[in-house]
Short mmCIF file of C-alpha atoms in Angstrom, two decimals:
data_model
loop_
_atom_site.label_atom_id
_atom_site.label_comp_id
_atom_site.label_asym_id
_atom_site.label_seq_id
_atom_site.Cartn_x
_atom_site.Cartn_y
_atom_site.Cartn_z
CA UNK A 1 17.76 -0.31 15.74
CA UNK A 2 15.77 2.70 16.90
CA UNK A 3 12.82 1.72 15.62
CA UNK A 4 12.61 -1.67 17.21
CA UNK A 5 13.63 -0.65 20.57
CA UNK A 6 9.59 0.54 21.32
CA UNK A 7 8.46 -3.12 20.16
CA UNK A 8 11.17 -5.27 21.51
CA UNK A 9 12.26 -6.87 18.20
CA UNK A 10 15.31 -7.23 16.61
CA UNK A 11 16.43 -8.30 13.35
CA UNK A 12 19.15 -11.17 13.58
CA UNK A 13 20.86 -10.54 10.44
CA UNK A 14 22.07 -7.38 11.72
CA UNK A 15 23.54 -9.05 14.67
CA UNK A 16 26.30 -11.07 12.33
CA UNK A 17 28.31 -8.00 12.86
CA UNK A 18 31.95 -9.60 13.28
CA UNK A 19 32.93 -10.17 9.81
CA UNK A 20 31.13 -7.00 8.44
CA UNK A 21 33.21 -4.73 10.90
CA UNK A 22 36.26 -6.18 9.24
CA UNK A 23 35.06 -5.23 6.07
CA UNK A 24 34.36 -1.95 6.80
CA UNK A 25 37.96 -1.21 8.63
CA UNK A 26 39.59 -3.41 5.72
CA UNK A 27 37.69 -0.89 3.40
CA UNK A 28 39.27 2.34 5.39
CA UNK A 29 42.64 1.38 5.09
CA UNK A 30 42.10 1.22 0.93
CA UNK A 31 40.30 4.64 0.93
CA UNK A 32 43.06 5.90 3.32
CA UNK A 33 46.52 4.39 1.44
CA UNK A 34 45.72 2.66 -1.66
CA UNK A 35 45.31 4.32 -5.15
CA UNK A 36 43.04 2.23 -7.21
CA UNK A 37 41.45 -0.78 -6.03
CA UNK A 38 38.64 -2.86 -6.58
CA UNK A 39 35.27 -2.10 -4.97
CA UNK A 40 33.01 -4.26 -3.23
CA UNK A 41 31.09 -5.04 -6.74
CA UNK A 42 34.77 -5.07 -8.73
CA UNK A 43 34.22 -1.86 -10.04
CA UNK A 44 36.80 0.56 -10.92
CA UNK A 45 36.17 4.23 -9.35
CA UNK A 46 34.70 5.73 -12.32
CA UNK A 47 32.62 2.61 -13.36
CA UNK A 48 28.61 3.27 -12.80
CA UNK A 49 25.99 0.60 -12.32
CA UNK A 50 23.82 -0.66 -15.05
CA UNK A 51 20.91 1.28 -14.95
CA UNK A 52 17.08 -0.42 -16.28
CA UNK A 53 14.95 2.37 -17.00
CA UNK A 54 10.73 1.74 -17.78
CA UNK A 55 7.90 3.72 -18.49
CA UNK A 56 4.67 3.28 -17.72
CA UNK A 57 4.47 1.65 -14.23
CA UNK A 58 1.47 2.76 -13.10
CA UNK A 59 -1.77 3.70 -14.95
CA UNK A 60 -3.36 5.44 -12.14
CA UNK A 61 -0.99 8.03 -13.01
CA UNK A 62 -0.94 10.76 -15.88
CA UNK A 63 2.74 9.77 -16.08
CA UNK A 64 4.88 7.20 -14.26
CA UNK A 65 8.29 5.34 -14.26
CA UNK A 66 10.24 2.57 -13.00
CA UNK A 67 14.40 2.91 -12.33
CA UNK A 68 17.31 0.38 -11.42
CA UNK A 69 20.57 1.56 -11.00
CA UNK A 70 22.18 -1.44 -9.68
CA UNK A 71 20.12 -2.86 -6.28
CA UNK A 72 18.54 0.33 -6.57
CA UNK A 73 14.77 0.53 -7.47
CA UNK A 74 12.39 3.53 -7.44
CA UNK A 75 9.41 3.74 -9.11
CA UNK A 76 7.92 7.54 -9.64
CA UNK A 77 4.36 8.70 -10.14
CA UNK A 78 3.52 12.12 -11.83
CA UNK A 79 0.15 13.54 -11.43
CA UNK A 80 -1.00 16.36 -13.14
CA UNK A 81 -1.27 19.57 -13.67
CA UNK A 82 -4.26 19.39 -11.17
CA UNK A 83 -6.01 21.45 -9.21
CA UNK A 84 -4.62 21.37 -5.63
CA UNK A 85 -5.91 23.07 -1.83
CA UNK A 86 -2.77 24.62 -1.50
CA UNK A 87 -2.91 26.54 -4.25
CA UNK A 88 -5.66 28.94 -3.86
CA UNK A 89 -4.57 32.53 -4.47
CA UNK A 90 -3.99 32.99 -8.48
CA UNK A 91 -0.45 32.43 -9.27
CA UNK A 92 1.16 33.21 -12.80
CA UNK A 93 3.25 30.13 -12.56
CA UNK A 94 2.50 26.64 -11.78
CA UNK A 95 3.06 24.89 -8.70
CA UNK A 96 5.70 21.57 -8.28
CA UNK A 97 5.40 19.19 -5.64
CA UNK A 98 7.53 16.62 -4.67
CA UNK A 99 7.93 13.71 -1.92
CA UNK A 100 9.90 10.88 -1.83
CA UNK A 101 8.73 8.06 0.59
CA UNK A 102 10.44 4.75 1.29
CA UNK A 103 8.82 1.25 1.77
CA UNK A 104 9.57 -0.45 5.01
CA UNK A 105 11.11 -3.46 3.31
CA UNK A 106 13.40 -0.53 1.16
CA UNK A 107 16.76 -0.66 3.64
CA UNK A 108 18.18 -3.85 5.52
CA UNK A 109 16.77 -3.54 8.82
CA UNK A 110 13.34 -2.61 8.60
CA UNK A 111 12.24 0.54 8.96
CA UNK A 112 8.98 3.02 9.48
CA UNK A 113 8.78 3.64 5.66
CA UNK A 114 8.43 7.22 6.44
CA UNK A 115 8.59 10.21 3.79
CA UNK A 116 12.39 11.83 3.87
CA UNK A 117 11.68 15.38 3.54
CA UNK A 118 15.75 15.75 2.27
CA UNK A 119 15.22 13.96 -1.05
CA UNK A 120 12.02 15.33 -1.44
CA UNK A 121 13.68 18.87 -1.54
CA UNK A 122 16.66 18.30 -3.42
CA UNK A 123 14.31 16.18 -5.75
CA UNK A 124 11.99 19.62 -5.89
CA UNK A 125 15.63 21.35 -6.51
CA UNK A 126 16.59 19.13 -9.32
CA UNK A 127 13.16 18.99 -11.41
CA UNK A 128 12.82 22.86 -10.60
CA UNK A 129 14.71 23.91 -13.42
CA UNK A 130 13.78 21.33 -16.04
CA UNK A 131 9.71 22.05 -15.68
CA UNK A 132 8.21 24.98 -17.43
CA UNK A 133 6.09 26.01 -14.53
CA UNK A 134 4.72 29.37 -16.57
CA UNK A 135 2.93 26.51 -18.74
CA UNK A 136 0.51 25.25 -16.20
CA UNK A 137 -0.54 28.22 -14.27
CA UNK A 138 -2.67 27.97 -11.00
CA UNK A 139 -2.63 24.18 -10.87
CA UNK A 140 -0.15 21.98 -9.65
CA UNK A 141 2.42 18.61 -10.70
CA UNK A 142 2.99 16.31 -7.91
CA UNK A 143 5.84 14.24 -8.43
CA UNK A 144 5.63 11.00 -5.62
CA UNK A 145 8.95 8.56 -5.85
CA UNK A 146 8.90 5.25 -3.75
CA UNK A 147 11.74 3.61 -3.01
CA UNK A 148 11.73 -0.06 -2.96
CA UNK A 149 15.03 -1.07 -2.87
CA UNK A 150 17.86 1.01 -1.63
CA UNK A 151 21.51 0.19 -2.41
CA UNK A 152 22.96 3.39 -2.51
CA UNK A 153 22.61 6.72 -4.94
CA UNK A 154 19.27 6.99 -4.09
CA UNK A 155 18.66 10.68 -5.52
CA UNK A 156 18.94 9.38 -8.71
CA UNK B 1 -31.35 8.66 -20.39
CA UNK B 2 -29.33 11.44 -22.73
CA UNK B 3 -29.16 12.12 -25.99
CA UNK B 4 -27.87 9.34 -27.94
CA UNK B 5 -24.44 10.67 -29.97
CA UNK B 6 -25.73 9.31 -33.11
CA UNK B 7 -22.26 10.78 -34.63
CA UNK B 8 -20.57 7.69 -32.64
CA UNK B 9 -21.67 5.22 -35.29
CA UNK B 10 -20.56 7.34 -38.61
CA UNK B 11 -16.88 6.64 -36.56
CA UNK B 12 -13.68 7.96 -37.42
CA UNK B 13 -12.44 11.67 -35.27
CA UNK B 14 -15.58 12.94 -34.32
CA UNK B 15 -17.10 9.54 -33.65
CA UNK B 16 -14.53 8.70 -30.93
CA UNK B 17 -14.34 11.99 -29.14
CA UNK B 18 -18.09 11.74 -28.64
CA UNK B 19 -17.69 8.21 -27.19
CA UNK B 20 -14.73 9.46 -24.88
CA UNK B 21 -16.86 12.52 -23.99
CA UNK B 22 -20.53 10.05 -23.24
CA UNK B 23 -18.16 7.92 -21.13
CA UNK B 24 -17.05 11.10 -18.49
CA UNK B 25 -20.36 12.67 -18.64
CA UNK B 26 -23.03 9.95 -18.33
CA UNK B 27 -20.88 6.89 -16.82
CA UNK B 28 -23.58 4.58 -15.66
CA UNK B 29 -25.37 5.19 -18.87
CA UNK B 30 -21.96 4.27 -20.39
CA UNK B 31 -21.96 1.11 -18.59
CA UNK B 32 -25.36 0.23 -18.63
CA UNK B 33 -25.34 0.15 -22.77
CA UNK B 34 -22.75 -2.30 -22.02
CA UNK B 35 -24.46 -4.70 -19.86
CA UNK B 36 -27.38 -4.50 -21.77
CA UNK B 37 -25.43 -6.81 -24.19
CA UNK B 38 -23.81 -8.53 -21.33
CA UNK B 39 -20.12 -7.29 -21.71
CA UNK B 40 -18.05 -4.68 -20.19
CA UNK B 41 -16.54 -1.68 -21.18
CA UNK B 42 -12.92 -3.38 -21.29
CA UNK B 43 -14.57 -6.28 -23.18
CA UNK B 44 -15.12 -8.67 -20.66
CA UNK B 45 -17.42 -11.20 -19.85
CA UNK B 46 -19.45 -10.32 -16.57
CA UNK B 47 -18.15 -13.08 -14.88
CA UNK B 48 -14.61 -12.70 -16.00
CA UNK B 49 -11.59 -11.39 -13.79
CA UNK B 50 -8.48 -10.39 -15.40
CA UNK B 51 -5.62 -11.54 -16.51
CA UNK B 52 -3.74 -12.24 -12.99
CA UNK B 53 0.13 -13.14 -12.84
CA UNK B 54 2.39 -13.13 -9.94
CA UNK B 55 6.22 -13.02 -9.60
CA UNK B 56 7.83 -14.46 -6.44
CA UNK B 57 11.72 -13.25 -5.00
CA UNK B 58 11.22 -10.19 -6.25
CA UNK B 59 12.71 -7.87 -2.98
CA UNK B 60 16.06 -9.00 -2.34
CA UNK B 61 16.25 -8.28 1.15
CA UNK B 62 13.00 -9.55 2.34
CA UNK B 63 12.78 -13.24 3.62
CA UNK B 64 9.92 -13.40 1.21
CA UNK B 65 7.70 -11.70 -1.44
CA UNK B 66 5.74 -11.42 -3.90
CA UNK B 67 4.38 -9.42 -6.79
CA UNK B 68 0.57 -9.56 -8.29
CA UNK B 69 -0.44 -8.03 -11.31
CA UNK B 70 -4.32 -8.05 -11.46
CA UNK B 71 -4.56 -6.57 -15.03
CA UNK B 72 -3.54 -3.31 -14.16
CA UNK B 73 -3.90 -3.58 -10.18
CA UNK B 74 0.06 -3.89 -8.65
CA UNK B 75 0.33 -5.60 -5.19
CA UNK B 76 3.66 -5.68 -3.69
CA UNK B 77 4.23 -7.73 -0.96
CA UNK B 78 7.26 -8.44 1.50
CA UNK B 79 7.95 -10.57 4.66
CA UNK B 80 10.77 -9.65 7.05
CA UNK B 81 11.05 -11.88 10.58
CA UNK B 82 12.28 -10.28 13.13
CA UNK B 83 13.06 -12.24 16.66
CA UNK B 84 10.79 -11.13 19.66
CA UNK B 85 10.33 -12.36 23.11
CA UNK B 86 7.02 -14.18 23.16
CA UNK B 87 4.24 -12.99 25.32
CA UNK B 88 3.77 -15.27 28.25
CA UNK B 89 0.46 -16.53 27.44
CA UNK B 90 1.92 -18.02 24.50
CA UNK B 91 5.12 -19.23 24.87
CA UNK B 92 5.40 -21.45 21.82
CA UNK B 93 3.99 -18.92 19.35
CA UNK B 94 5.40 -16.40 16.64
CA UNK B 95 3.42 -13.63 15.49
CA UNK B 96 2.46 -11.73 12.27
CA UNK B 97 1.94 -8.38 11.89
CA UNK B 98 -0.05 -7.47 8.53
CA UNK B 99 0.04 -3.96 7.35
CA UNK B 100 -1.30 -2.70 4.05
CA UNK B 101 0.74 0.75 2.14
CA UNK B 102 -1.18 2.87 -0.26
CA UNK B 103 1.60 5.05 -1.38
CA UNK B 104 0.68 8.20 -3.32
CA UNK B 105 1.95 6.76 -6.44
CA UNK B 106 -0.82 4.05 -6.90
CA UNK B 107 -3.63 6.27 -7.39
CA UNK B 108 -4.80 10.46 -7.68
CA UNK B 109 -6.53 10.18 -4.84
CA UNK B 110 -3.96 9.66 -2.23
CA UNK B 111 -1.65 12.45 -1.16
CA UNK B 112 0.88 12.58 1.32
CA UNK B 113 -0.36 13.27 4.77
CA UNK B 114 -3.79 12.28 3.78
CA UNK B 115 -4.34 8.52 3.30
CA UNK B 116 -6.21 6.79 1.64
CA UNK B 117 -9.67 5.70 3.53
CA UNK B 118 -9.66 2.30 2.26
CA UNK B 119 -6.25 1.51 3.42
CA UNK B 120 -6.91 0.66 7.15
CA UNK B 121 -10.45 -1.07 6.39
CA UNK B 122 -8.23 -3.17 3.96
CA UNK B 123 -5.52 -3.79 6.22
CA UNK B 124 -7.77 -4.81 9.11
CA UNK B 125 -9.27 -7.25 6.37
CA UNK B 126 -6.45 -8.68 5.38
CA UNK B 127 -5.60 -9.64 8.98
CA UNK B 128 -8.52 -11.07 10.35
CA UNK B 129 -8.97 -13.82 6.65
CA UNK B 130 -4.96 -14.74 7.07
CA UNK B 131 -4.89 -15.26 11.04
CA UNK B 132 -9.09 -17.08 10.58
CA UNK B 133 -8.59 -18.98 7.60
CA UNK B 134 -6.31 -20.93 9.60
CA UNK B 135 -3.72 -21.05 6.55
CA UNK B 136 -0.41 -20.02 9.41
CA UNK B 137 0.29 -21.95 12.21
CA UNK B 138 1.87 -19.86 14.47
CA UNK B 139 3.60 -22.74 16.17
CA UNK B 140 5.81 -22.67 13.51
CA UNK B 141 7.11 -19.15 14.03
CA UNK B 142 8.70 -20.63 17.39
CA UNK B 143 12.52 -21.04 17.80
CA UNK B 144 13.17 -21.22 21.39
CA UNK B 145 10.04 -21.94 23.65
CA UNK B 146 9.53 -19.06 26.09
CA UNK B 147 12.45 -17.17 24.62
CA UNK B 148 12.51 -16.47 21.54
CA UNK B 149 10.36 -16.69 18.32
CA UNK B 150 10.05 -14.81 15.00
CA UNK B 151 7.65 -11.87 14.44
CA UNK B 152 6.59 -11.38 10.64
CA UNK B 153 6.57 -8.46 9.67
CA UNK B 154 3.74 -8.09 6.03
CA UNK B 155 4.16 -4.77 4.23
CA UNK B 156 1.74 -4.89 1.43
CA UNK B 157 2.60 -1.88 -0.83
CA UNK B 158 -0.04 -1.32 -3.56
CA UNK B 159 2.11 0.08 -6.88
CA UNK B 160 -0.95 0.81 -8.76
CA UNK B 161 -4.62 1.07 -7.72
CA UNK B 162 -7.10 0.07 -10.28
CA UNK B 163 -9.68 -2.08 -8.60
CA UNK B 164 -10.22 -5.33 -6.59
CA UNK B 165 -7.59 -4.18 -3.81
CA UNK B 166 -8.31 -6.74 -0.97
CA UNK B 167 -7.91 -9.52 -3.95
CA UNK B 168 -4.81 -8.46 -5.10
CA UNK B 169 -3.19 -7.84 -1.31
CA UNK B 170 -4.81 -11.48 0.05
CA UNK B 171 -3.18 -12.95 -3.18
CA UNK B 172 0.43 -11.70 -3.12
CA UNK B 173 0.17 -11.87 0.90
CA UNK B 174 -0.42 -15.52 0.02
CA UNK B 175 2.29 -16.05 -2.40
CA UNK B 176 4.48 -14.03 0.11
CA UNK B 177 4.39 -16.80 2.67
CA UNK B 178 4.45 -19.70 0.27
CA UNK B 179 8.09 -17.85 -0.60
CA UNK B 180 8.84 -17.22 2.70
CA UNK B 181 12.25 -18.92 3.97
CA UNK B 182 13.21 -18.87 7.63
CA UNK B 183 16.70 -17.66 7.92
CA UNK B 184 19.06 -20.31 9.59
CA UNK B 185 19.74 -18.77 13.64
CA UNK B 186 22.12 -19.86 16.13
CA UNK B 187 21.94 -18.08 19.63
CA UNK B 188 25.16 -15.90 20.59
CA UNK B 189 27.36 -15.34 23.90
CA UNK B 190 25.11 -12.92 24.85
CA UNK B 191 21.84 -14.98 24.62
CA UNK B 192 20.84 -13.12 21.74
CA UNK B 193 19.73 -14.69 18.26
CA UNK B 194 21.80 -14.22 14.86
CA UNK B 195 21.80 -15.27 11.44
CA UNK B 196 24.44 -17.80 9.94
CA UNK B 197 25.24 -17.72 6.60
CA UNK B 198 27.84 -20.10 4.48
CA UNK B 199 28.95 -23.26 4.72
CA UNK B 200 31.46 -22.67 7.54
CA UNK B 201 28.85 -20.82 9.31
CA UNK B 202 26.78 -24.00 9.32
CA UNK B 203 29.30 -26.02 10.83
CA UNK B 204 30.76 -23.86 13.03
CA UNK B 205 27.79 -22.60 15.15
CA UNK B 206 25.56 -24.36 16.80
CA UNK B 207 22.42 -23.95 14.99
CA UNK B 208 18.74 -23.09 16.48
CA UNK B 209 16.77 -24.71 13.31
CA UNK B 210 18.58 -27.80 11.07
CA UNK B 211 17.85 -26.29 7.72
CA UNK B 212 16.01 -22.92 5.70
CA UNK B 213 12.78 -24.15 6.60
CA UNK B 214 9.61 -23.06 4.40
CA UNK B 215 6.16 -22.65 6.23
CA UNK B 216 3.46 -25.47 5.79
CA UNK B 217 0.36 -23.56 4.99
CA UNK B 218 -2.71 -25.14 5.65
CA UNK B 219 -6.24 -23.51 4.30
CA UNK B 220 -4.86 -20.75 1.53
CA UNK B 221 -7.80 -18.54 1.59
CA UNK B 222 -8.40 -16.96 -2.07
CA UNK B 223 -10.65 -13.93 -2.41
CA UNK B 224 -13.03 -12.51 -5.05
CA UNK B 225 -15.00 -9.23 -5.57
CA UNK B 226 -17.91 -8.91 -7.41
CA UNK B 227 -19.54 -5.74 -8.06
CA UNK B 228 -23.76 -5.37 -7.93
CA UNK B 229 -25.37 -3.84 -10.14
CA UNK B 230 -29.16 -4.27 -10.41
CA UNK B 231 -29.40 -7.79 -12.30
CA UNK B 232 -25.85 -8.15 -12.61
CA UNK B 233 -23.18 -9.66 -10.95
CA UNK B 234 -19.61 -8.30 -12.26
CA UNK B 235 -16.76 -9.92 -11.32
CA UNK B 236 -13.39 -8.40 -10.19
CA UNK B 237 -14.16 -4.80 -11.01
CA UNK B 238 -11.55 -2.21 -12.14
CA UNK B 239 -11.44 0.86 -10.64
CA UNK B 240 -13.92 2.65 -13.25
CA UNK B 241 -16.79 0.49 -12.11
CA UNK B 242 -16.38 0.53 -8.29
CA UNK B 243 -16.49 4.24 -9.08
CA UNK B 244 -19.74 4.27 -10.55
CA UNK B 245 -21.31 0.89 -9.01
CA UNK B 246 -21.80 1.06 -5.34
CA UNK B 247 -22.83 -2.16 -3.87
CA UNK B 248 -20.16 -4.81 -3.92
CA UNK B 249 -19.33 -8.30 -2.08
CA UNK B 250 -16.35 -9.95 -1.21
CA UNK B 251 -15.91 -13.83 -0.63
CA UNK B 252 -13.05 -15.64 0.77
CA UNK B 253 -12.96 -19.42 -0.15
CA UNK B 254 -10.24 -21.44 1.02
CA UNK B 255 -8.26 -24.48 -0.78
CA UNK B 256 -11.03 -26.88 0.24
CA UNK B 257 -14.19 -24.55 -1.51
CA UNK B 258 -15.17 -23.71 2.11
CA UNK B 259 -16.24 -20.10 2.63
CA UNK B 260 -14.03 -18.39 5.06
CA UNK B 261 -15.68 -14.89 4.48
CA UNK B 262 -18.40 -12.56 3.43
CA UNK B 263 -18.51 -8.83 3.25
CA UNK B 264 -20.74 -6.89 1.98
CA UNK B 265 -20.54 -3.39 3.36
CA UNK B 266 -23.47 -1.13 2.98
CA UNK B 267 -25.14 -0.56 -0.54
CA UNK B 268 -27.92 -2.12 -2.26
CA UNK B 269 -29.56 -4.87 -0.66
CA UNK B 270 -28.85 -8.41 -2.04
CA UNK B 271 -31.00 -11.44 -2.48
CA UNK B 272 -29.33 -14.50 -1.22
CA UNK B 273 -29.63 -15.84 -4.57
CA UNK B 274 -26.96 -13.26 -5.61
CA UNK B 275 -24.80 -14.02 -2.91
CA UNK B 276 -24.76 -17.74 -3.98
CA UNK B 277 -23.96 -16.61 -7.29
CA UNK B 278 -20.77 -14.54 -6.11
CA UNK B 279 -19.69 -17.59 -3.76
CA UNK B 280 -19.57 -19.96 -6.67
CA UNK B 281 -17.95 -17.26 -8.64
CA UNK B 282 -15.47 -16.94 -6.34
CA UNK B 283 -15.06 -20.83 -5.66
CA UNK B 284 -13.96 -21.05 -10.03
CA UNK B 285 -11.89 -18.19 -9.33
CA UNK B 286 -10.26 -20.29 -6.88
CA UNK B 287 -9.10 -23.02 -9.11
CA UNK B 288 -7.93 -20.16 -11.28
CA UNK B 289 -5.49 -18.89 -8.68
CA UNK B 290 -4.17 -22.02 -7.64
CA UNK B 291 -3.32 -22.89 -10.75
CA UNK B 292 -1.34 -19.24 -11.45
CA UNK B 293 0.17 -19.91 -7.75
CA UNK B 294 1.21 -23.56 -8.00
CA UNK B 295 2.60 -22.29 -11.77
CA UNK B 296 4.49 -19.63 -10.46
CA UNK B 297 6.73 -21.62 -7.72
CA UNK B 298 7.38 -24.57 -10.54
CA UNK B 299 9.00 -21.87 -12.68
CA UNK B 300 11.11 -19.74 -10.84
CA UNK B 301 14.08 -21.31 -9.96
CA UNK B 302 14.20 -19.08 -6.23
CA UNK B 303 17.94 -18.48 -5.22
CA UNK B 304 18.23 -16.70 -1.65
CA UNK B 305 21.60 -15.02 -1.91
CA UNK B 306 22.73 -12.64 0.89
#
């Protein structure tokens, strides 16, 4: 509620707080005692979400995507290779750039939508070793990811 | 005026690379061939917008939203209330506050730390047609008199920027607060405001508002650009031609073909006899988006789960 505490507003739906403290502790216990049980969604422990995958979201881009895994949705933006300020001494390789931003509406309680510089790195970390960067020498990829909706698993 | 690339009519290969090339190097040339024969490079009519469709419901936690596709243009928008203390001049009045996104991903010309110019001029836009056009009355957004009332948050994310911006964000702002529900509220120990859910919820607190209300809109102002170009008047440009044209207008009509605004900043000057042609441009283009709004709501079946 950080964010609302300069403006003076609150969102009501977070005060219903009662039976979703229950939850939470009833949740504990399981994690704590039980062996198998069934998760908020009924899945089993090993069970993943159904995931939607799309291509061609945007055409501003030179490539772009759109991802659901479960209440999760992302859609990603690739531009390049391009010529980019930061890049001005000659390198052999390319450059990769990554950020991952989230839209206001993106978690419960509304947030500032602000970039999160921790999936942007381990985003940069996870792309690093799947793009030939010796290809595309001097110029640079950017890789932008918005997050519209998120439910969890985020990374993905 | 270049060379012609006679090679473009023997077709095939070599025919389409030189059309490809013509179109980067000599764009208003490019375009100008077009409107010679009164078409566009994407094969449209001058006066013809794009395909437009919109899709309501579509953020799950938002108390409403909408989505507008303006053939390639993506407007995302979302509404989430929030309960404020209202200022003391206006004790019976909610408030909305409009703010327009363009994320990276919608266009090459936006990077992270740097945003885009037309963003704020946008948002600013946006704000001044919904609160003038008279279409929200902020009465509404009142739950307790001198207390308490809601605050509206707009976010209007653009996905994908390929012309006619301010249409596409006034349009899915629009269908944003035809969609928008008010949340049923009853007021805690503490004097503070929550949400009830459920049937028991509903009978065992004391509610603030009898039912999910929707908002009764009153003037829905509907925008249309049109892009000058010498003689012509295109409407709703893509992004190509507000590249190369400079001068364009924007008109606001609202539901009863009254004009709720004009803008026309800087370029060419414009006889008024242009200007009439873009207002009853935009006054067909009107009936056009009613009819895709009104279509919308009949369809989707809209099913607020928590």
């Amino acid at each position: 509620m950080s964010s609302s505490a300069a403006t003076g507003t609150y969102s009501p739906a977070a005060e219903a707080g009662g039976k979703r403290r229950e939850k939470r502790e009833e949740l504990r216990r399981h994690l704590a005692e039980d062996a198998d049980w069934p998760r908020a969604d009924n899945r089993s422990f090993h069970a993943c979400r159904e995931a939607f995958l799309r291509t061609g979201a945007t055409t501003a881009a030179s490539g772009s995507a759109y991802a659901e895994f479960g209440k999760t949705k992302v859609i990603v933006s690739v531009f390049g290779p391009r010529e980019s300020k930061k890049a001005m001494m000659y390198s052999d390789v390319g450059r990769l750039n990554c950020n991952v931003s989230y839209t206001t509406f993106a978690t419960p309680v509304r947030g500032q939508g602000t970039d999160n510089k921790e999936y942007s790195s381990m985003l940069h970390k996870a792309l690093e070793g799947a793009v030939m960067l010796h290809t595309f020498p001097k110029t640079t990829v950017d890789v932008f990811a918005l997050v519209l909706e998120s439910g969890g698993s985020k990374i993905l | 005026m270049a060379a012609e690339p006679a090679a473009a009519a023997s077709g095939g290969i070599a025919g389409e690379m030189e059309v490809e090339a013509y179109r980067r190097l000599f764009p208003l040339a490019f375009l100008e061939r077009h409107l010679a024969e009164s078409v566009r490079p994407d094969a449209r009519r001058l006066s013809e917008a794009r395909p437009t469709t919109v899709g309501i419901g579509v953020v799950s936690s938002a108390h409403g939203s909408a989505l507008v596709r303006l053939g390639e243009t993506a407007m995302l928008a979302s509404i989430k209330l929030e309960v404020m203390s209202p200022p003391a001049e206006s004790p019976d009045e909610g408030s909305v506050a409009v703010e327009f996104h363009m994320p990276p991903i919608c266009s090459p010309l936006v990077r992270p730390g740097r945003p885009a110019v037309a963003a704020p001029v946008i948002s600013k836009a946006l704000e001044d047609v919904l609160v003038s056009s008279g279409m929200l009355n902020l009465k509404e957004l009142c739950l307790i008199s001198g207390k308490a009332s809601w605050l509206a948050y707009l976010d209007i994310y653009c996905l994908n920027a390929d012309g006619s911006l301010f249409d596409a964000a006034l349009f899915s702002s629009v269908a944003a607060f035809k969609h928008l529900e008010i949340p049923l509220v009853s007021v805690g120990d503490d004097g503070r405001v929550f949400t009830v859910g459920g049937i028991e919820g509903k009978t065992k607190f004391e509610l603030v508002n009898r039912e999910k209300r929707k908002l009764t809109l009153g003037n829905i102002p509907y925008s249309l650009t049109c892009a000058l170009h010498k003689d012509s008047v295109l409407a709703d440009p893509n992004s190509e031609e507000e590249s190369i044209i400079e001068t364009s207008v924007t008109i606001v009509v609202d539901s009863s073909d009254r004009l709720v605004s004009v803008q026309k900043l800087g370029g060419a000057v414009a006889s008024m006899g242009t200007i009439k042609e873009c207002i009853s441009l935009a006054k067909e283009r009107r009936r056009m988006l009613l009819e895709i709004l009104t279509g919308s709501f009949e369809t989707t079946e809209v099913d607020q789960t928590e």
